[in-house]
Amino acid sequence: MANANDPLIGRVLDGRYRVGARIARGGMAVVHEATDLRLDRTVAVKVMHAGLADDGEFVARFEREARSAARLAHHNVVAVFDQGDDEGTLFLVMEYVPGITLRDLIRKDAPMPPARALALLDPVLRALSAAHHAGMIHRDVKPENVLLPDDGGPDGVKVADFGLARAINAETQHTATGGVLIGTVSYLAPELVTSGRADARADVYAAGVLLYEMLTGAKPHQADSPIQVAYKHVHEDIPPPSAAVPGIPTYVDALVARATARDPSQRPADAGVMLHQLRRVRQALDHGVTDDPELTADLAPLRHGPDATDEIPLPDVEATSHLPSRIIDPSTPGGADDMFKVADAFGPSATGAPATVAVRPPADPVPVTGRVVAHPGPPYRPRRRRRGPLLLAVLLVLVLLVGLGTWYFGIARYTVTPGVIDLSQSAASAKLQKAGLRMTVSGREYSETVARGAVTSTSPDAGERILKHGTVSVVISRGPERHKVPRVRGMTLDRAQAAIQDSKLAFGRALMQYNEKVPQGQVIRSDPAAGTELRRDTAVDVVVSKGPKPITIPDFTGRSATKAKNRLSDLGFKVSDTSQFSDSVPAGKVVSQSPASGTGHRGDAIELVVSKGPELVTVPSLQGKSYDDAAATLESLGLQPRRRESPFYIGLNRVAHVSPSPGARVRKGSVVTLDLV
């Protein structure tokens, strides 16, 4: 997907991230593979389109992506490392995850067996559960945002692009975003279409659509335009997967139906609840259960009365002023499948004011259930009776009593839960007491954003109704969850890995390194160092010893003994030497070396034999001695005597002259000539 003409390729953002090949392109940004020059690692850089950089709303949403995603530390969520602005180029630095998307796998392998589809959805729900637990919603769950390893297996599944996630609070739960409904039409929950409201159950709905698509290979609602798809989400139930692929167990159909119920109150409250239900279904599949009426009944959406199958009514004309003016898919640049304007589809208001519209059927009109229109007929003229005033008075009294009862039971006995998030436990208790309410602590949890000892959440939520003098349950923050890196030096790799995981951290990489002191196979150190406090599931690398580094032994035979000893000592060897006479090797040179080749390690011994040069003997004074005595003396010194009669030889056999002369230094074995008289 690389584009050689892309001006971003080769650019270094913020002096740190060198941009490489393009990975993907979306409606808000383009994603490139990049290199972190500081840490020498591959990352993914998400760069906002230049055309959107001038739009303050889009810029705020892009920056909110970094803050929201950075709060999530979970192994099934793509990690966010950094955010920056390089001369007007807004970018986000994320974990680089090689592999494929769930969309690629669906195109290739769907329909999938239920066991495989559920195994793939399990880590997706784990990621969404972590987000929901942190108070965020994804808002754009779809196959393109689920990243898989190359083999398409469930191990290593990660959920990407929390750019549409928002902190769940009173403001974001009751309004759309500036009249714009963000999401992918095929995965939008009905309430997002009709009112723009979003909570964790909207993510659950999208996850149910994902499961349907994996089981059948097709999207549940398809039409010629996005608005028709949105209309079907509101007015039509997701069909059971077994209708498209026979043989799927009914309890799997029930799980899909429960997750995609059009009434949000019928769905699991969040991804954690759906994950629990999914694992019950997986357990039934693992045991080969083909039909489990009890499980099916437990999972199937509840029905209320004879009209339970009626369509969910859309807001009337007066209630649709907050309908979104358009629906945007942030994952693609645009197109009929990704964006449509409701105002354009149904026409602007006659007054020129912002269009107020109600969603209508895209094709043939469909009667709205539950509405009866009476045609006017001849006027009815009741007969006058004397009991009329009395009945009217009774009726007025009954209406008054009903009104008072409704006011009391519906309004008067209730108050509003005050907001106490981020307050200390004592301050929260005082504020609730002042409002006439009691407080109870229902639990404690880690929080990256709320200080230790402060309130992280309440039940009921702030702004919700509660009986006067009622009790508000609060959860108290334990502060950021941090765990110390254990001391692993000297451990084997297996023991070190277990110690890191026991400390609620993730094992990263094992880096091999030579070391003179730590035996081979033992851990030298960890990175980060022991004692460092990290977030849960943060990866910790370990450096493992390869033992002493092998050293090549150079051969110094025939070379200077002094240089040989210095060089071998510098390499870490222990050098010893002995000397001996040599007729072939000059003095001071190495006669032999042991060992003379191969490899060794620091501290190994090497022996050198150093030449003393040839051995010399002093020629003795032998004049006047008999030849036999002189010859014996020379032979004892290692010299070779040679007899020679002088011109004056008279038969005495006495030495008259010695050559070389007495006192001369000659090599052992040299010939000494004796002149006799």
XYZ file of C-alpha atoms in Angstrom:
677
model
C 0.000 0.000 0.000
C 3.045 2.209 -0.160
C 2.922 5.302 -2.365
C 6.276 6.561 -3.593
C 4.746 10.010 -4.257
C 3.509 10.402 -0.700
C 5.292 13.478 0.731
C 5.147 11.983 4.230
C 7.397 9.039 3.309
C 10.940 9.741 4.484
C 9.922 12.681 6.661
C 11.044 12.715 10.317
C 8.230 13.877 12.608
C 9.148 15.704 15.783
C 12.809 14.869 15.092
C 12.134 11.289 16.159
C 9.806 9.253 13.901
C 10.973 8.486 10.342
C 7.861 7.825 8.231
C 7.889 4.744 5.999
C 5.397 2.887 3.817
C 1.678 3.636 4.094
C -0.325 0.920 5.867
C -3.902 2.201 5.684
C -5.979 5.270 4.912
C -9.127 6.419 6.699
C -11.559 9.291 6.725
C -9.674 11.179 9.452
C -6.087 10.082 9.003
C -3.556 7.960 7.154
C -1.451 5.312 8.926
C 2.213 4.731 8.075
C 4.819 2.291 9.275
C 7.600 4.310 10.925
C 10.850 3.953 12.836
C 11.323 5.403 16.310
C 14.880 6.728 15.932
C 15.307 7.172 19.670
C 14.339 3.648 20.722
C 15.195 1.929 17.412
C 11.848 0.177 17.059
C 9.098 -0.060 14.468
C 5.894 1.821 15.254
C 2.719 2.870 13.459
C 2.162 6.610 12.984
C -1.348 7.926 12.386
C -1.266 11.331 10.662
C -4.395 13.481 10.414
C -5.437 14.617 6.934
C -4.344 18.182 6.224
C -7.888 19.124 5.224
C -9.166 18.256 8.697
C -6.394 19.973 10.649
C -8.225 23.316 10.373
C -11.438 21.867 11.831
C -11.331 22.378 15.579
C -13.896 19.631 16.223
C -11.894 17.028 14.306
C -8.645 18.158 15.926
C -10.197 17.805 19.364
C -11.473 14.328 18.471
C -8.025 13.328 17.204
C -6.288 14.574 20.370
C -8.954 12.885 22.492
C -8.033 9.609 20.766
C -4.553 9.756 22.254
C -5.733 10.579 25.751
C -8.478 7.945 25.699
C -6.396 5.152 24.195
C -3.365 5.897 26.376
C -5.501 5.160 29.433
C -5.960 1.580 28.287
C -3.141 -0.772 29.238
C -4.373 -4.138 27.998
C -2.688 -6.785 25.875
C -5.695 -6.944 23.524
C -5.661 -3.187 22.852
C -3.247 -1.534 20.421
C -0.989 0.570 22.675
C -0.611 4.338 22.131
C 2.929 5.610 22.720
C 3.012 9.280 21.828
C 1.185 12.244 20.280
C 2.600 15.326 18.638
C 2.270 18.302 16.319
C 5.067 18.767 13.786
C 4.600 22.176 12.124
C 0.849 21.688 11.785
C 1.019 17.944 11.107
C -0.907 16.223 13.910
C 0.125 12.645 14.514
C -0.347 9.757 16.895
C 2.282 7.053 17.541
C 0.923 3.553 18.154
C 2.107 0.006 18.548
C 2.905 -1.606 15.174
C 0.965 -4.863 14.809
C 1.922 -6.888 11.705
C -0.657 -9.291 10.350
C -4.163 -9.089 8.892
C -7.540 -7.647 9.876
C -10.666 -9.559 10.776
C -12.157 -8.225 7.515
C -9.399 -10.050 5.567
C -10.152 -13.262 7.476
C -13.922 -12.981 6.928
C -13.399 -12.555 3.183
C -11.146 -15.606 3.168
C -12.708 -18.084 5.630
C -16.312 -17.082 6.424
C -18.693 -18.710 7.155
C -16.684 -19.919 10.145
C -17.519 -22.748 12.562
C -19.134 -21.348 15.730
C -16.199 -22.460 17.911
C -13.708 -20.498 15.819
C -15.913 -17.402 15.553
C -16.414 -17.338 19.334
C -12.689 -17.863 19.954
C -11.916 -14.821 17.773
C -14.583 -12.681 19.453
C -13.363 -13.576 22.971
C -10.244 -11.289 22.930
C -12.271 -8.532 21.232
C -14.711 -8.571 24.141
C -11.810 -8.635 26.600
C -10.475 -5.429 25.041
C -13.909 -3.761 25.028
C -14.501 -4.891 28.612
C -11.285 -3.181 29.683
C -12.449 -0.007 27.914
C -15.922 -0.150 29.470
C -14.385 -0.764 32.895
C -12.251 2.363 32.352
C -15.363 4.383 31.503
C -14.916 4.515 27.728
C -16.822 3.286 24.702
C -15.274 2.463 21.330
C -18.146 3.613 19.062
C -16.638 2.065 15.921
C -16.318 -1.695 16.461
C -15.941 -3.382 13.055
C -13.741 -6.029 11.382
C -11.278 -3.423 10.054
C -10.444 -2.414 13.640
C -9.673 -5.970 14.796
C -6.047 -6.925 14.071
C -4.985 -10.573 13.884
C -1.673 -12.414 13.498
C -0.807 -13.708 10.029
C -2.264 -17.154 10.763
C -5.653 -15.675 11.681
C -5.651 -17.368 15.090
C -7.122 -15.894 18.311
C -3.729 -15.482 19.988
C -2.463 -11.931 19.715
C -5.796 -10.363 18.661
C -5.805 -6.608 19.249
C -8.520 -3.956 18.923
C -7.398 -0.731 17.256
C -8.648 2.822 16.740
C -10.205 4.044 19.950
C -10.336 7.421 18.214
C -14.122 7.530 18.583
C -14.068 6.405 22.212
C -15.380 8.841 24.768
C -15.434 8.969 28.548
C -18.939 7.983 29.606
C -20.460 10.992 31.372
C -23.747 12.859 31.528
C -22.914 15.097 28.584
C -21.874 12.430 26.069
C -24.704 10.085 26.949
C -27.442 12.496 25.972
C -26.351 14.105 22.745
C -24.786 13.358 19.428
C -21.568 15.090 18.419
C -22.475 18.399 16.893
C -25.214 16.857 14.764
C -22.818 14.291 13.304
C -23.324 10.611 14.028
C -19.975 8.824 13.806
C -19.689 5.137 13.077
C -19.948 2.518 10.361
C -23.541 2.067 9.230
C -23.498 -1.735 9.151
C -22.571 -1.882 12.869
C -24.619 1.044 14.288
C -26.926 0.312 17.197
C -30.555 1.468 16.667
C -30.363 4.041 19.462
C -27.404 5.722 17.733
C -29.543 6.211 14.636
C -32.652 7.471 16.426
C -31.230 9.556 19.263
C -27.436 9.690 18.991
C -27.137 8.201 22.484
C -24.257 5.834 23.049
C -23.140 3.684 25.951
C -21.360 0.359 26.364
C -24.374 -1.481 24.929
C -23.747 0.151 21.523
C -20.364 -1.628 21.438
C -22.116 -4.867 22.467
C -24.507 -4.472 19.517
C -21.590 -4.036 17.096
C -19.849 -7.090 18.591
C -23.027 -9.101 17.978
C -23.004 -7.989 14.329
C -19.346 -9.056 14.115
C -20.294 -12.509 15.403
C -23.155 -12.792 12.885
C -20.817 -11.817 10.039
C -18.180 -14.395 11.057
C -20.814 -17.124 11.325
C -22.525 -16.364 7.993
C -19.977 -14.486 5.869
C -22.457 -11.649 5.243
C -23.695 -8.518 7.002
C -27.143 -8.934 8.564
C -28.677 -5.797 7.001
C -27.862 -4.896 3.395
C -29.449 -2.298 1.140
C -28.715 0.101 -1.714
C -27.913 3.082 0.510
C -26.639 3.678 4.030
C -29.898 5.263 5.189
C -31.768 2.103 4.192
C -29.310 0.039 6.247
C -29.806 2.393 9.211
C -33.579 2.086 8.809
C -33.316 -1.715 8.958
C -31.261 -1.538 12.165
C -34.100 0.426 13.752
C -37.056 -1.559 12.380
C -35.802 -5.110 11.813
C -34.265 -7.674 14.155
C -30.961 -9.270 13.201
C -31.951 -12.657 11.717
C -30.669 -15.827 13.424
C -27.365 -17.028 11.873
C -28.824 -20.538 11.509
C -31.266 -19.162 8.916
C -28.301 -18.527 6.617
C -26.091 -21.416 7.764
C -28.118 -24.429 8.936
C -26.673 -26.459 11.768
C -25.702 -23.590 14.065
C -26.969 -24.408 17.600
C -29.967 -22.455 18.847
C -28.044 -21.163 21.861
C -25.564 -19.502 19.471
C -28.551 -17.870 17.725
C -29.721 -16.735 21.172
C -26.344 -15.163 21.965
C -26.460 -13.168 18.705
C -30.078 -12.164 19.326
C -29.299 -11.031 22.895
C -26.291 -8.930 21.816
C -28.192 -7.328 18.889
C -31.541 -6.715 20.577
C -33.000 -3.456 19.285
C -34.058 -2.524 22.801
C -30.782 -1.632 24.609
C -32.199 -2.816 27.945
C -32.368 -6.357 26.501
C -28.654 -6.458 25.677
C -25.785 -7.322 28.044
C -24.911 -4.254 30.125
C -21.356 -4.150 28.793
C -18.731 -6.266 27.041
C -17.760 -7.971 30.297
C -21.282 -9.384 30.691
C -21.350 -10.501 27.050
C -17.933 -12.124 27.525
C -19.361 -14.189 30.386
C -22.286 -15.277 28.192
C -19.960 -16.086 25.280
C -17.830 -18.343 27.467
C -20.913 -20.262 28.593
C -21.713 -20.868 24.922
C -18.114 -21.908 24.194
C -18.232 -24.376 27.060
C -21.396 -25.924 25.631
C -19.764 -26.173 22.195
C -16.612 -27.706 23.678
C -18.728 -30.429 25.294
C -20.452 -31.197 21.977
C -23.894 -29.987 23.122
C -26.140 -29.554 20.074
C -29.257 -28.338 21.888
C -29.522 -26.767 25.354
C -33.036 -25.340 25.894
C -32.125 -23.977 29.321
C -29.085 -22.069 28.001
C -31.062 -20.874 24.978
C -33.863 -19.564 27.175
C -31.370 -17.904 29.507
C -29.613 -16.065 26.651
C -32.616 -15.168 24.472
C -33.915 -11.578 24.824
C -36.864 -11.176 27.134
C -40.291 -10.516 25.625
C -42.869 -8.264 27.267
C -46.519 -8.937 26.471
C -48.321 -9.603 23.217
C -46.695 -6.650 21.441
C -43.176 -7.712 22.213
C -42.447 -8.324 18.545
C -43.635 -4.883 17.454
C -41.133 -2.605 15.860
C -39.347 -0.067 18.013
C -41.097 3.266 17.290
C -38.947 6.110 16.032
C -39.252 9.551 17.600
C -42.028 11.682 16.194
C -41.433 14.956 14.364
C -41.270 16.993 17.566
C -38.723 14.595 19.112
C -36.281 14.462 16.217
C -34.571 17.820 16.537
C -31.469 16.057 17.839
C -31.239 13.515 15.022
C -27.795 13.539 13.437
C -27.570 15.461 10.201
C -25.175 12.877 8.769
C -23.527 9.549 9.445
C -19.780 9.257 8.939
C -17.562 6.182 8.716
C -14.157 7.380 9.975
C -12.334 4.377 8.518
C -12.689 5.303 4.830
C -12.319 8.566 2.901
C -16.017 8.666 1.911
C -18.526 7.114 -0.416
C -22.127 6.048 -0.500
C -21.577 3.238 1.985
C -19.931 5.512 4.527
C -21.691 8.886 4.645
C -25.183 10.179 4.085
C -27.092 13.266 5.074
C -30.512 12.755 6.568
C -31.480 16.342 5.722
C -30.553 15.787 2.081
C -32.579 12.574 1.955
C -35.798 14.126 3.221
C -35.436 17.787 2.308
C -34.758 20.950 4.361
C -37.388 22.578 6.477
C -39.711 25.005 4.826
C -38.660 27.824 7.107
C -35.004 27.550 6.195
C -34.190 26.559 9.762
C -32.124 23.452 10.458
C -34.077 20.513 9.124
C -36.172 18.611 11.641
C -36.879 15.201 10.170
C -38.120 11.778 11.150
C -36.582 8.661 9.628
C -39.028 7.126 7.174
C -39.000 3.905 5.134
C -36.636 4.184 2.176
C -38.940 2.335 -0.238
C -42.592 1.322 0.066
C -44.342 2.762 3.102
C -44.659 0.370 6.018
C -47.551 0.839 8.459
C -46.373 1.927 11.901
C -47.663 -0.613 14.397
C -49.581 0.461 17.438
C -51.141 3.560 15.819
C -54.876 3.745 14.915
C -56.199 6.667 12.868
C -59.969 7.191 13.245
C -61.758 8.750 10.299
C -64.211 11.483 11.264
C -67.895 10.591 11.017
C -71.164 12.239 12.007
C -70.838 14.130 15.309
C -71.979 12.206 18.368
C -74.554 14.020 20.475
C -74.924 12.484 23.956
C -78.177 12.809 25.791
C -78.243 15.119 28.755
C -78.585 13.410 32.109
C -78.848 14.672 35.645
C -75.899 12.527 36.742
C -73.575 14.389 34.376
C -72.285 17.009 36.855
C -71.818 14.386 39.580
C -69.890 12.074 37.304
C -67.772 15.002 36.149
C -66.949 15.901 39.737
C -66.026 12.295 40.546
C -63.916 12.168 37.422
C -62.120 15.383 38.368
C -61.419 14.007 41.851
C -60.069 10.786 40.390
C -57.879 12.717 37.944
C -56.582 14.854 40.812
C -55.831 11.786 42.934
C -54.112 10.036 40.046
C -52.117 13.188 39.346
C -51.086 13.522 42.970
C -50.163 9.844 43.119
C -48.200 10.073 39.908
C -46.450 13.208 41.150
C -45.549 11.601 44.452
C -44.538 8.156 43.257
C -42.889 9.432 40.085
C -41.322 12.711 41.219
C -41.816 13.891 44.793
C -40.210 10.959 46.576
C -37.138 11.084 44.364
C -34.112 13.304 44.361
C -31.109 13.556 42.026
C -27.820 11.809 42.769
C -25.148 14.503 43.186
C -21.807 14.118 41.419
C -19.011 12.980 43.754
C -16.487 11.575 41.243
C -12.889 12.610 42.131
C -13.908 13.639 45.665
C -12.200 12.020 48.640
C -14.209 9.422 50.533
C -14.928 11.803 53.414
C -15.851 14.705 51.113
C -18.138 12.466 49.057
C -19.859 11.202 52.207
C -20.401 14.748 53.451
C -21.842 15.872 50.105
C -24.238 12.921 49.959
C -25.329 13.448 53.564
C -26.024 17.083 52.761
C -28.274 15.860 49.932
C -30.083 13.571 52.386
C -28.486 10.383 51.107
C -26.352 7.663 52.670
C -23.101 6.334 51.242
C -21.713 2.819 51.197
C -18.395 1.658 49.748
C -19.050 -1.239 47.370
C -15.440 -1.854 46.380
C -12.054 -0.513 45.437
C -10.376 -0.496 42.047
C -7.217 0.751 40.374
C -7.497 3.969 38.394
C -5.050 5.833 36.186
C -7.031 9.073 36.384
C -8.529 9.235 39.890
C -6.282 9.830 42.899
C -5.940 7.174 45.575
C -8.780 7.363 48.118
C -11.119 9.319 45.796
C -14.391 8.130 44.251
C -14.123 6.562 40.781
C -17.790 5.670 40.161
C -21.199 5.681 41.815
C -24.403 3.700 41.591
C -26.725 5.369 40.668
C -24.673 7.622 38.395
C -24.540 11.358 38.897
C -27.737 13.009 37.693
C -29.869 9.861 37.978
C -32.936 9.692 40.173
C -32.773 8.070 43.590
C -35.243 7.709 46.436
C -34.862 10.369 49.083
C -32.814 9.078 52.012
C -31.588 6.300 49.724
C -28.101 4.809 49.595
C -25.463 5.572 46.969
C -22.819 2.887 46.402
C -19.376 4.241 45.571
C -16.173 2.640 44.351
C -12.951 4.053 45.826
C -9.753 4.437 43.822
C -6.673 2.480 44.808
C -4.623 4.813 42.632
C -2.688 3.759 39.540
C -1.989 0.042 39.348
C 1.771 -0.396 39.491
C 3.885 -3.506 39.966
C 7.621 -3.744 40.663
C 9.912 -5.529 38.250
C 11.257 -8.553 40.174
C 14.984 -9.236 40.608
C 15.792 -11.959 38.096
C 19.603 -11.815 37.894
C 21.095 -15.301 38.163
C 17.790 -17.056 37.341
C 17.259 -19.347 34.386
C 15.146 -17.933 31.550
C 12.119 -20.056 32.508
C 12.255 -18.989 36.149
C 12.704 -15.334 35.173
C 9.700 -15.491 32.848
C 7.552 -17.033 35.582
C 8.702 -14.414 38.116
C 7.795 -11.558 35.749
C 4.366 -12.995 35.018
C 3.755 -13.666 38.718
C 4.406 -9.952 39.260
C 1.440 -9.198 36.912
C 3.784 -7.965 34.192
C 4.212 -9.326 30.664
C 7.323 -11.142 29.501
C 8.898 -9.335 26.557
C 12.009 -10.544 24.748
C 15.035 -12.609 25.742
C 18.206 -10.864 24.539
C 21.377 -12.974 24.437
C 24.705 -11.424 25.483
C 28.219 -12.651 26.294
C 29.259 -12.237 29.908
C 32.438 -13.209 31.720
C 30.883 -13.466 35.178
C 27.355 -14.856 34.710
C 27.251 -18.518 33.626
C 25.698 -19.407 30.312
C 21.868 -19.612 30.403
C 21.436 -17.366 33.453
C 19.829 -13.910 33.411
C 22.212 -10.963 33.589
C 19.613 -8.196 34.094
C 16.106 -7.053 33.195
C 15.008 -4.057 31.150
C 13.539 -2.037 32.873
C 15.736 -2.692 35.906
C 14.580 -4.576 38.986
C 12.455 -2.463 41.321
C 11.027 -0.256 38.564
C 7.273 0.243 38.989
C 5.246 -0.423 35.826
C 1.633 -0.674 34.721
C 0.019 -4.085 34.735
C 0.886 -6.216 31.683
C 3.807 -3.950 30.680
C 6.438 -5.957 28.780
C 9.774 -6.610 30.538
C 12.800 -7.779 28.538
C 15.599 -9.894 30.019
C 19.256 -10.174 29.008
C 20.515 -13.776 29.166
C 24.189 -14.758 29.377
C 25.804 -16.660 26.516
C 28.793 -17.319 28.764
C 32.306 -15.906 28.213
C 32.937 -14.528 24.763
C 35.251 -16.817 22.723
C 38.574 -15.208 21.695
C 40.600 -16.210 18.647
C 44.173 -17.181 19.635
C 46.777 -15.554 17.338
C 50.013 -17.486 16.520
C 53.190 -15.569 17.486
C 55.749 -18.296 16.566
C 58.923 -16.661 15.177
C 57.754 -13.216 16.268
C 58.891 -10.933 19.079
C 58.286 -12.527 22.452
C 57.699 -9.139 24.104
C 54.973 -8.171 21.644
C 53.435 -11.617 21.887
C 53.127 -11.418 25.669
C 51.647 -7.894 25.561
C 49.080 -8.733 22.897
C 47.956 -12.009 24.477
C 47.642 -10.308 27.866
C 45.511 -7.547 26.339
C 43.179 -10.202 24.955
C 42.685 -11.519 28.481
C 44.917 -14.596 28.413
C 47.346 -15.546 31.191
C 50.794 -15.795 29.541
C 53.847 -17.708 30.845
C 57.223 -18.184 29.098
C 60.412 -20.252 29.238
C 63.730 -19.735 27.430
C 65.922 -22.109 25.477
C 68.870 -21.992 23.100
C 68.041 -22.190 19.440
C 70.337 -22.312 16.472
C 67.454 -21.473 14.090
C 65.441 -18.823 15.949
C 67.099 -15.543 16.848
C 67.277 -14.546 20.462
C 64.111 -12.847 21.807
C 61.822 -14.510 19.289
C 59.113 -17.104 20.053
C 60.340 -20.620 19.386
C 56.933 -22.249 20.062
C 53.474 -21.419 21.532
C 50.909 -23.668 23.245
C 48.136 -23.501 22.176
C 49.116 -21.835 18.941
C 45.623 -21.626 17.315
C 41.861 -22.037 17.832
C 39.749 -20.091 20.351
C 39.844 -19.585 24.081
C 38.313 -17.445 26.803
C 39.563 -14.750 29.097
C 41.810 -16.200 31.786
C 42.959 -19.188 29.734
C 46.721 -20.004 29.990
C 49.104 -19.762 27.000
C 52.755 -20.877 27.231
C 55.568 -19.350 25.137
C 59.061 -20.750 24.523
C 61.484 -17.868 23.869
C 64.795 -18.298 22.023
C 68.087 -17.484 23.760
C 69.862 -17.747 20.432
C 72.585 -20.360 19.704
C 74.603 -21.723 22.674
C 78.329 -20.430 22.647
C 81.411 -22.095 24.160
C 84.783 -20.469 25.056
C 87.771 -22.150 23.418
C 90.163 -23.200 26.243
C 93.961 -22.819 26.268
C 95.389 -26.212 25.301
C 99.075 -25.486 24.336
C 101.537 -28.079 25.597
C 98.874 -30.697 26.326
C 98.934 -34.049 24.687
C 96.519 -34.465 21.859
C 94.423 -36.983 23.735
C 93.977 -34.700 26.725
C 93.197 -31.674 24.550
C 90.676 -33.632 22.475
C 88.935 -34.899 25.592
C 88.649 -31.343 26.926
C 87.131 -30.041 23.704
C 84.629 -32.899 23.481
C 83.496 -32.231 27.032
C 82.695 -28.668 25.964
C 80.694 -29.867 22.972
C 83.373 -28.972 20.461
C 84.879 -31.228 17.803
C 88.710 -31.599 17.901
C 90.651 -31.902 14.625
C 94.265 -33.188 14.565
C 96.789 -31.442 12.333
C 100.594 -31.912 12.265
C 102.531 -28.680 12.085
C 105.528 -28.207 9.684
C 107.775 -28.692 12.696
C 106.213 -31.989 13.740
C 108.815 -34.247 15.431
C 106.438 -36.891 16.879
C 105.865 -35.477 20.389
C 102.053 -35.216 19.846
C 101.901 -32.048 21.917
C 99.648 -29.112 21.068
C 101.602 -26.212 19.724
C 98.713 -24.074 18.372
C 94.854 -23.924 18.715
C 92.476 -22.515 16.086
C 90.223 -20.643 16.851
C 92.451 -19.028 19.429
C 91.920 -19.734 23.082
C 89.279 -17.393 24.616
C 87.228 -17.174 21.413
C 83.408 -17.754 21.680
C 82.155 -20.354 19.235
C 78.909 -22.287 18.779
C 78.618 -25.648 20.399
C 79.608 -28.336 17.891
C 82.132 -26.108 16.175
C 85.459 -27.679 14.971
C 88.625 -26.670 16.852
C 91.936 -27.447 15.053
C 94.901 -28.631 17.151
C 98.375 -28.163 15.558
C 100.834 -30.784 16.946
C 104.668 -30.912 17.179
